[in-house]
mmCIF file of C-alpha atoms (C1' of nucleotides) in Angstrom:
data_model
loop_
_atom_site.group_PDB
_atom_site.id
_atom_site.type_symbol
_atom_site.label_atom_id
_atom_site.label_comp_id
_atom_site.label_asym_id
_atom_site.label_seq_id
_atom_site.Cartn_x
_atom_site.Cartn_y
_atom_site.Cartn_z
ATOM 1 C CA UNK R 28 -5.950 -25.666 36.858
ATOM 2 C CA UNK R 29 -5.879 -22.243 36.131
ATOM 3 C CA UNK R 30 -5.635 -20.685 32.570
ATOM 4 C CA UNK R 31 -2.550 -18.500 33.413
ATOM 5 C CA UNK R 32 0.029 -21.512 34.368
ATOM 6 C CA UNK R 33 -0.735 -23.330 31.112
ATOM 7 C CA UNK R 34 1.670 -22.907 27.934
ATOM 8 C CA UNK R 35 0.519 -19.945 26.450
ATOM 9 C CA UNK R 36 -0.185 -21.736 23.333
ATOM 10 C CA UNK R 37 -1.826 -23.987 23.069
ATOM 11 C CA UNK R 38 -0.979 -26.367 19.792
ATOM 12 C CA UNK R 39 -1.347 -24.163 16.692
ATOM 13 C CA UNK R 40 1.539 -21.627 16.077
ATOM 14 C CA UNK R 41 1.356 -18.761 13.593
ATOM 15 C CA UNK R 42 4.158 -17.586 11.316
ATOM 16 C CA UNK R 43 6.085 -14.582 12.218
ATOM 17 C CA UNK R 44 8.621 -12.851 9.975
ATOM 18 C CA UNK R 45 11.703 -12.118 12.412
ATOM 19 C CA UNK R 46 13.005 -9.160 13.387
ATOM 20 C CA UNK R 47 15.806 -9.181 10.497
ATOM 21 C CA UNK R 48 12.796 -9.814 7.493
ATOM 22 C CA UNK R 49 10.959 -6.808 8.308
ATOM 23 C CA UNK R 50 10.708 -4.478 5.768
ATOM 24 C CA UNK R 51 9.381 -0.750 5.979
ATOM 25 C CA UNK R 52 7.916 -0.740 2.620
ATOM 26 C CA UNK R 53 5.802 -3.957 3.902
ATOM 27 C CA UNK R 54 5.293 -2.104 7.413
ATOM 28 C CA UNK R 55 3.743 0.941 5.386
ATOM 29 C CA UNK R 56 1.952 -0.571 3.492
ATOM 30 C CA UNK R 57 0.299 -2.203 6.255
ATOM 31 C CA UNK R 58 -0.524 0.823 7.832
ATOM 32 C CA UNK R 59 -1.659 2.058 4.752
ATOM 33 C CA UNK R 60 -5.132 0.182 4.873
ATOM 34 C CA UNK R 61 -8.141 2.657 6.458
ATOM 35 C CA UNK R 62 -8.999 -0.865 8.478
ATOM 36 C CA UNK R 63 -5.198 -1.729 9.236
ATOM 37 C CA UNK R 64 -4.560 1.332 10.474
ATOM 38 C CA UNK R 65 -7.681 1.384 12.672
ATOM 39 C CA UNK R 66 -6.416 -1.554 14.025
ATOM 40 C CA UNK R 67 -3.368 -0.744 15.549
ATOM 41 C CA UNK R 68 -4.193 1.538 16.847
ATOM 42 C CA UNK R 69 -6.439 -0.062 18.803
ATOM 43 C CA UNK R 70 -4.173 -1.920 19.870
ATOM 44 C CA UNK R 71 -2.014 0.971 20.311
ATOM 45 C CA UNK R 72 -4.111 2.346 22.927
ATOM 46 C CA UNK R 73 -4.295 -0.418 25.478
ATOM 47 C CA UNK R 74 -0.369 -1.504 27.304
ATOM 48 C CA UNK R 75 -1.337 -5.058 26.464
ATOM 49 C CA UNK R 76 -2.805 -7.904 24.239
ATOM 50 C CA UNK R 77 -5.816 -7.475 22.619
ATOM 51 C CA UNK R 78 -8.447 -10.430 21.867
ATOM 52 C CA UNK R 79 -8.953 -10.500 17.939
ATOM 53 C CA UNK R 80 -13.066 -10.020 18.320
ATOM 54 C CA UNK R 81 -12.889 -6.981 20.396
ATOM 55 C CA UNK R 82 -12.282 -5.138 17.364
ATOM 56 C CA UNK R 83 -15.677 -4.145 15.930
ATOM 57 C CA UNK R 84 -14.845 -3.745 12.142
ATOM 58 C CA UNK R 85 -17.421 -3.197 9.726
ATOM 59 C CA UNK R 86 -16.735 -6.328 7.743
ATOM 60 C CA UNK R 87 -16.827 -9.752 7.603
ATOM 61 C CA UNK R 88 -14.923 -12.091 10.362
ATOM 62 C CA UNK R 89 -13.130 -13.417 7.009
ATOM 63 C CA UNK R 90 -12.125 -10.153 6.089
ATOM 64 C CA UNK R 91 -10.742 -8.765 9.527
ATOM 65 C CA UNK R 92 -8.726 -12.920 9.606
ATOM 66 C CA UNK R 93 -7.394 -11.262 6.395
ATOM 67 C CA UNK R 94 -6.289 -8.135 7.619
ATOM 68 C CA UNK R 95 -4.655 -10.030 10.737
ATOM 69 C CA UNK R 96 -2.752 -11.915 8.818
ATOM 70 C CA UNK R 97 -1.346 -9.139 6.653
ATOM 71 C CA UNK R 98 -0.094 -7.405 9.957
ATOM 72 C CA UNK R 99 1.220 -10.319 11.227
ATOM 73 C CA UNK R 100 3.206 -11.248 7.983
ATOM 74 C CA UNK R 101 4.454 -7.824 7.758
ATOM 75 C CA UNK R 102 5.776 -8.003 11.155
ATOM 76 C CA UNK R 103 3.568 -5.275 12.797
ATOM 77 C CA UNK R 104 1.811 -7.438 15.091
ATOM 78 C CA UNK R 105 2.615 -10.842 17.072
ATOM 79 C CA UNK R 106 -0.511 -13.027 17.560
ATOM 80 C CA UNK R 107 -0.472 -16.459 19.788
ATOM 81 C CA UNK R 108 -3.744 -18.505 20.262
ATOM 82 C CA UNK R 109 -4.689 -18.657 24.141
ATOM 83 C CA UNK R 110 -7.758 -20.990 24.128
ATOM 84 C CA UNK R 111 -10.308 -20.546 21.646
ATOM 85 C CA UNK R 112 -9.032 -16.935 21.375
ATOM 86 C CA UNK R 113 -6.239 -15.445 19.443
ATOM 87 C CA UNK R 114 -4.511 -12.173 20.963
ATOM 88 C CA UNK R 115 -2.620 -9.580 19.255
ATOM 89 C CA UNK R 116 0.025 -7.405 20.832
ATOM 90 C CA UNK R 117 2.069 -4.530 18.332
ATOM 91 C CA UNK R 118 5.644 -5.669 18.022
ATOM 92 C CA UNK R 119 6.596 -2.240 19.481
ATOM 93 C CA UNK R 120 10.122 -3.025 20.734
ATOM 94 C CA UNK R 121 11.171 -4.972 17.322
ATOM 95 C CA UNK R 122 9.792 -1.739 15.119
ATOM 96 C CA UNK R 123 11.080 0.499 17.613
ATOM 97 C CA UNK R 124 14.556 -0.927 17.238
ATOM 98 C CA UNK R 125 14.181 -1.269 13.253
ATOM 99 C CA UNK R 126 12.447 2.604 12.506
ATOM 100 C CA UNK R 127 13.040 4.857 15.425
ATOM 101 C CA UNK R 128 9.936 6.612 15.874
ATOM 102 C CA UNK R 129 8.471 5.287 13.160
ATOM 103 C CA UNK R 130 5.204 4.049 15.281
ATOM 104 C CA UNK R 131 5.168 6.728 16.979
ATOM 105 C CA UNK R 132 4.967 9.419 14.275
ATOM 106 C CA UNK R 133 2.177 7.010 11.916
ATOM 107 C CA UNK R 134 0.035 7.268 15.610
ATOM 108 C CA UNK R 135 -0.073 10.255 16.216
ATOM 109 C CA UNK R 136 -0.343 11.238 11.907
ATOM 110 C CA UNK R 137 -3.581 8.747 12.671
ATOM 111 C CA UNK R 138 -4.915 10.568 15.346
ATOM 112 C CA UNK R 139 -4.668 14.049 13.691
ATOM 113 C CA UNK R 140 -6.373 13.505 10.929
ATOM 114 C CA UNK R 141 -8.915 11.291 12.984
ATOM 115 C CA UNK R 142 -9.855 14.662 14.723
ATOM 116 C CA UNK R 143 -9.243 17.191 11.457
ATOM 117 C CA UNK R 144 -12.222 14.656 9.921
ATOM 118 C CA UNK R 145 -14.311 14.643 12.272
ATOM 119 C CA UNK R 146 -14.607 18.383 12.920
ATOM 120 C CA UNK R 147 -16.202 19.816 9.541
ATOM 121 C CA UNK R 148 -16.072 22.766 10.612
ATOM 122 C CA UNK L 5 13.449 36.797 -24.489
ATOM 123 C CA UNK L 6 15.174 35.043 -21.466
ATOM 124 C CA UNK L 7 13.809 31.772 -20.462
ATOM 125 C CA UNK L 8 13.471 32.957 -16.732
ATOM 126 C CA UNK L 9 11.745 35.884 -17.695
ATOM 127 C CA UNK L 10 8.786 33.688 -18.696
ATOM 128 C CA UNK L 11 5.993 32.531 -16.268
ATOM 129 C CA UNK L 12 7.029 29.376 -14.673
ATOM 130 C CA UNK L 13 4.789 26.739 -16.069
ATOM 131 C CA UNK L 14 3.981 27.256 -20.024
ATOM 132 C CA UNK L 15 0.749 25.933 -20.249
ATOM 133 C CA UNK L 16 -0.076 22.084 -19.240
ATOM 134 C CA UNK L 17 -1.378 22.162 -15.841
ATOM 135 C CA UNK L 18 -1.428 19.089 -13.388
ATOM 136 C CA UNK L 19 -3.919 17.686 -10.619
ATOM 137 C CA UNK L 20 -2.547 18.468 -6.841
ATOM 138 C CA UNK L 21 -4.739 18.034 -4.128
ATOM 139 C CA UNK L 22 -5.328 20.968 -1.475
ATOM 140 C CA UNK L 23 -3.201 20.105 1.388
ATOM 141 C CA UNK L 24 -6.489 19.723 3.000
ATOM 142 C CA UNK L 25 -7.443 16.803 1.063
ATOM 143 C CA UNK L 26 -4.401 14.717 1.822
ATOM 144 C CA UNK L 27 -4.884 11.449 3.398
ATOM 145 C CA UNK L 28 -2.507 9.330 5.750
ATOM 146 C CA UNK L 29 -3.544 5.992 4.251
ATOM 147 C CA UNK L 30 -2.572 7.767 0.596
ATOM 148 C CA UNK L 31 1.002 9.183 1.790
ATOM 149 C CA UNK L 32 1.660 5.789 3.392
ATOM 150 C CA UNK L 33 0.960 3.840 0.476
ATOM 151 C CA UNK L 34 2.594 6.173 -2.118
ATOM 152 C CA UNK L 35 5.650 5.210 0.330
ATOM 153 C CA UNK L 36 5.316 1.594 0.233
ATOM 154 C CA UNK L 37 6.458 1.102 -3.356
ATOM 155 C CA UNK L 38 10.438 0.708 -2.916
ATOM 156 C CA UNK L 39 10.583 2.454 -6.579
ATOM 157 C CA UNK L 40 8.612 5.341 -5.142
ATOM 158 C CA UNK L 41 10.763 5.223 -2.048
ATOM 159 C CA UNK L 42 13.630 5.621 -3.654
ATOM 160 C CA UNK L 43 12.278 8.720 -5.672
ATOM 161 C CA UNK L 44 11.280 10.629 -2.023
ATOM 162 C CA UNK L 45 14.727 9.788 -0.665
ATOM 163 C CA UNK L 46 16.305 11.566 -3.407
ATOM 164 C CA UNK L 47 14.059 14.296 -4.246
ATOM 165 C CA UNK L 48 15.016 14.836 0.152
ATOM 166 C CA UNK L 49 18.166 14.335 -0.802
ATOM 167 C CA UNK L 50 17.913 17.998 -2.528
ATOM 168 C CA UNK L 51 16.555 20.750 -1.031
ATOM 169 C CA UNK L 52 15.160 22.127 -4.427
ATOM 170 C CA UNK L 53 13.419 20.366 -7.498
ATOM 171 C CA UNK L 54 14.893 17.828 -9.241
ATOM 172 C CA UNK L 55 13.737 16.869 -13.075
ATOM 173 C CA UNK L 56 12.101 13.899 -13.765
ATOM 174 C CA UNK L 57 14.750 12.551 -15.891
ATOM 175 C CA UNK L 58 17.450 12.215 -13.188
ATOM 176 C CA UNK L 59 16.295 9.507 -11.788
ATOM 177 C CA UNK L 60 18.170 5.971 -12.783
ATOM 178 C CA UNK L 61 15.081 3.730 -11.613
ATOM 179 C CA UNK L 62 15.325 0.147 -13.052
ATOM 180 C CA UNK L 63 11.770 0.350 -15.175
ATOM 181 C CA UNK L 64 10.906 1.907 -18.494
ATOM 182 C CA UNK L 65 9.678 5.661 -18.495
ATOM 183 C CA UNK L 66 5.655 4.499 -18.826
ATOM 184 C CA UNK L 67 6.284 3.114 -15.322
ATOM 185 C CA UNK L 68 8.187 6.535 -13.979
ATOM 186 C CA UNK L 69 5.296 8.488 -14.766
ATOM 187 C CA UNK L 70 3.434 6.282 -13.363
ATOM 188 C CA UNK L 71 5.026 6.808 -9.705
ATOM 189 C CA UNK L 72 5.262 10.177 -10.070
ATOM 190 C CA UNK L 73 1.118 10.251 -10.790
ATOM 191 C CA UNK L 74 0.887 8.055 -7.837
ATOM 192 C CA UNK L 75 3.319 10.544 -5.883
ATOM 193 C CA UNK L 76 1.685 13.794 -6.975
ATOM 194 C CA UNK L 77 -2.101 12.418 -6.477
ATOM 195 C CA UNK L 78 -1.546 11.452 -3.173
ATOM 196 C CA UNK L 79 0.146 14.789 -2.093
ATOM 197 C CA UNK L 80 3.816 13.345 -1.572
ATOM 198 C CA UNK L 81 4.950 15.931 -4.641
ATOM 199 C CA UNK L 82 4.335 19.096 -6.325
ATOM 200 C CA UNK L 83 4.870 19.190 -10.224
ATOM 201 C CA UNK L 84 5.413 21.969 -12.771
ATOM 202 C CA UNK L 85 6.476 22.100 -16.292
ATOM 203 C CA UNK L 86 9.405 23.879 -17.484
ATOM 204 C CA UNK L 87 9.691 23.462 -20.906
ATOM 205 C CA UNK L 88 10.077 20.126 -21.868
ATOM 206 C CA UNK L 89 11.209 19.232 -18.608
ATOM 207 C CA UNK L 90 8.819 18.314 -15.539
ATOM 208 C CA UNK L 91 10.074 19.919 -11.839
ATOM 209 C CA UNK L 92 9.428 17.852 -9.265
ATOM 210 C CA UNK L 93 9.868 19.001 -5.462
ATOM 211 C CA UNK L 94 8.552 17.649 -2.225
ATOM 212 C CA UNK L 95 5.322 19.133 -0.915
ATOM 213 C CA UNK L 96 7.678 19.349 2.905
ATOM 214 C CA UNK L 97 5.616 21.989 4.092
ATOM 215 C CA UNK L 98 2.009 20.215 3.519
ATOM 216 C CA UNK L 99 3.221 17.188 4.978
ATOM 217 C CA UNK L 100 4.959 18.853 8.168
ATOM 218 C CA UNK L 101 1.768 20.222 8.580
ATOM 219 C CA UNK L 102 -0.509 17.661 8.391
ATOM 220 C CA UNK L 103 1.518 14.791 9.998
ATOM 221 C CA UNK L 104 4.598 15.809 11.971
ATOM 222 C CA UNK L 105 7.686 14.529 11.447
ATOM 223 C CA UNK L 106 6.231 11.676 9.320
ATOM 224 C CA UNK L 107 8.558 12.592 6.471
ATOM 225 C CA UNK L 108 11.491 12.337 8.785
ATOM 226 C CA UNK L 109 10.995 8.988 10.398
ATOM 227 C CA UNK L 110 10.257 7.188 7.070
ATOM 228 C CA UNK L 111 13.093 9.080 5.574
ATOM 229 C CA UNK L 112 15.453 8.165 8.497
ATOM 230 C CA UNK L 113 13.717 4.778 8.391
ATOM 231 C CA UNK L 114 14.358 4.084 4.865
ATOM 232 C CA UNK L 115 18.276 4.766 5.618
ATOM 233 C CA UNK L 116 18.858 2.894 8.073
ATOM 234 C CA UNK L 117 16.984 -0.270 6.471
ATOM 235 C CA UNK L 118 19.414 0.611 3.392
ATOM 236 C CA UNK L 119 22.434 0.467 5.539
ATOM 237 C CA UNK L 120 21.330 -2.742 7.165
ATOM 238 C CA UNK L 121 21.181 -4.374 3.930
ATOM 239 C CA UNK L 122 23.779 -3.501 2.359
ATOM 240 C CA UNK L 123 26.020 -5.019 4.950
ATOM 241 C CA UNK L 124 25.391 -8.795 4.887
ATOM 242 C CA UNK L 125 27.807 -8.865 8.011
ATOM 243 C "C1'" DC O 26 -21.035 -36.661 24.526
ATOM 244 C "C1'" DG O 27 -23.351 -32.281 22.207
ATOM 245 C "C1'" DG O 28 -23.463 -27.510 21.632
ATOM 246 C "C1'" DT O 29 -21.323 -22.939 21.459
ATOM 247 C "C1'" DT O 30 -17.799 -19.730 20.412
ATOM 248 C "C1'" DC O 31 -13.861 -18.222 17.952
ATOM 249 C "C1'" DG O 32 -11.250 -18.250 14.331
ATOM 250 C "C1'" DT O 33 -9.324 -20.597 9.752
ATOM 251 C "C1'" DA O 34 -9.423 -22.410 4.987
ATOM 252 C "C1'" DC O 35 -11.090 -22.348 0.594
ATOM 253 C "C1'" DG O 36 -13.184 -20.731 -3.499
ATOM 254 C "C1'" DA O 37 -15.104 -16.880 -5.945
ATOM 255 C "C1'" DT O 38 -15.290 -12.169 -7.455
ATOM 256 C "C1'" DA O 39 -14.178 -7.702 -8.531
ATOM 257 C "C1'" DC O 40 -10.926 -4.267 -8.111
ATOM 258 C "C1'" DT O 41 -6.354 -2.251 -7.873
ATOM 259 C "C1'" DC O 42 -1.806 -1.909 -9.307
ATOM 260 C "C1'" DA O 43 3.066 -2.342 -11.298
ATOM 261 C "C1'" DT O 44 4.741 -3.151 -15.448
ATOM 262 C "C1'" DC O 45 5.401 -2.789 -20.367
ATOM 263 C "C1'" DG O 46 5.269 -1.190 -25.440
ATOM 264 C "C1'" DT O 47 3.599 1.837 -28.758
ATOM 265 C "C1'" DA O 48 1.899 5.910 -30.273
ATOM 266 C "C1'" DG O 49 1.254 10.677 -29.517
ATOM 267 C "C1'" DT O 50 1.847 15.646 -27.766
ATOM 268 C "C1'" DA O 51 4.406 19.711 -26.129
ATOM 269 C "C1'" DC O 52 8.351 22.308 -26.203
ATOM 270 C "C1'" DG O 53 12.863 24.124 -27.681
ATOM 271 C "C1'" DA O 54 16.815 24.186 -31.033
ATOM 272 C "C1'" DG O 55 18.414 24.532 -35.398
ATOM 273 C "C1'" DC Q 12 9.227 23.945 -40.518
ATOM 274 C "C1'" DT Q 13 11.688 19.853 -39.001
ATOM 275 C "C1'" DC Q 14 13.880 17.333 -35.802
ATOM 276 C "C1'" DG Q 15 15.018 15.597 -31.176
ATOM 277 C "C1'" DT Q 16 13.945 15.397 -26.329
ATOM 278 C "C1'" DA Q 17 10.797 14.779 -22.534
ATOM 279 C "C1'" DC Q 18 7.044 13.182 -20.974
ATOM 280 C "C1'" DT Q 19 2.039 11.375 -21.477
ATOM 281 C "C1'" DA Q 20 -1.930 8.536 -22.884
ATOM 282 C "C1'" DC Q 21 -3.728 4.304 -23.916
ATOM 283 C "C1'" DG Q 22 -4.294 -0.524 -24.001
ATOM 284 C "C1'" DA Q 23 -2.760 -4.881 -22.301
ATOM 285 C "C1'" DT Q 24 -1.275 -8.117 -18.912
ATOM 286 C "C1'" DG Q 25 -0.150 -10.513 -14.910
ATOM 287 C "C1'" DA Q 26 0.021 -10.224 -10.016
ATOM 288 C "C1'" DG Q 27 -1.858 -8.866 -5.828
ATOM 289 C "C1'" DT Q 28 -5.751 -7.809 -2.657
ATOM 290 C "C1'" DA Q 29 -10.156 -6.659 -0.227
ATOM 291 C "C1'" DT Q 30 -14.247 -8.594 0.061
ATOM 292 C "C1'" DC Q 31 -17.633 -12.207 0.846
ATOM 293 C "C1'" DG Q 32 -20.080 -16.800 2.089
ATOM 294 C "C1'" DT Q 33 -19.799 -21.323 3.456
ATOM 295 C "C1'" DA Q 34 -17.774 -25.015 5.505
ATOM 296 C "C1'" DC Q 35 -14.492 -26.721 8.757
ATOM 297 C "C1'" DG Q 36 -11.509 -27.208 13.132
ATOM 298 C "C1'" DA Q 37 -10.054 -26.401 17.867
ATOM 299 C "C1'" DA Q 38 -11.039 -25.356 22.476
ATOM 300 C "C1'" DC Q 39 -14.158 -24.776 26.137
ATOM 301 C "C1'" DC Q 40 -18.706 -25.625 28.853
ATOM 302 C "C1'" DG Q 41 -22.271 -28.128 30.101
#
DNA sequence: CGGTTCGTACGATACTCATCGTAGTACGAG
DNA sequence: CTCGTACTACGATGAGTATCGTACGAACCG
């Protein structure tokens, strides 16, 4: 039986805030974590779902559970077991629809300064 | 002798970082307080300074100054005294600079969520 | 079944932070 | 000089959080 025609999950279901309970002041402040942010955007730069243990963060696997959860609570990210592995997508359409741009903006912010740091110069 | 003949600030001088040295993950969580939020949205409100004591926020004046530290540290605003009174105006310029239309999607971000709330429809 | 992998739960710890009240300083007006 | 206004500094407190290690659970592979 192949993986793919299964229910996606498989048993254990996560809590998501919906659409309507998402605040910006939560979504900032979920950004505003140096390991947060790294993580989305991660997950900004692939189309799809990312497995949680692809990200290589330097801390411990409690820690980075931690910092899932936050996003996830906050409404930034949608997670959904699939096996033994959980996968994370960015809830772009929902945050789209709440902050215009906002995503965008925070990304590319991210990505400047990524590059004004790491050129001393 | 006029008072606008004198140098702007009379003495007490306060901490700014160089643009240089402001952070993402500091703007983003100086926005994240809804008390602080509520300060930037009305200091852009107003395209000059606005004095401290303006603002109607819902906590005693210990906690004011506190936001405003927490605003000014992090690069969000620029602060002088004048007199007895403390100026406060929106570094814009810094932050356009740094991080591109940031300021406007949280700003635009921050009305809409107001307007959603306030209508329990 | 047993073992492996992936992630969670729980408890602990240390740090940050939002808040307050009180006391104090700086400035301007009288 | 004295008073009032504006804001700060300090100490306290209660809540939140970033971090860890260890122990557990759920799914898969033999």
């Amino acid at each position: 039986m192949p993986a793919q025609n299964r229910p996606p999950s498989s048993g254990r279901s996560l809590e998501h805030p919906d659409r309507a309970e998402i605040r910006l002041e939560g979504v900032l402040h979920a950004f505003s974590d140096p390991m947060r942010l790294q993580i989305v955007r991660d997950l900004a730069a692939v189309e799809g779902e990312l497995n949680c243990s692809v990200f290589d963060l330097p801390v411990s696997k409690s820690t980075t559970t931690h910092h899932f959860r936050v996003l996830r609570e906050n409404g930034v990210v949608r997670q959904v077991y699939r096996g033994t592995a959980k996968m994370n997508a960015l809830r772009r359409d929902d945050l789209e629809s709440l902050f215009p741009g906002l995503l965008g903006t925070v990304l590319e912010a991210a990505g400047r300064q990524a590059s004004r740091l790491a050129v001393p110069s």
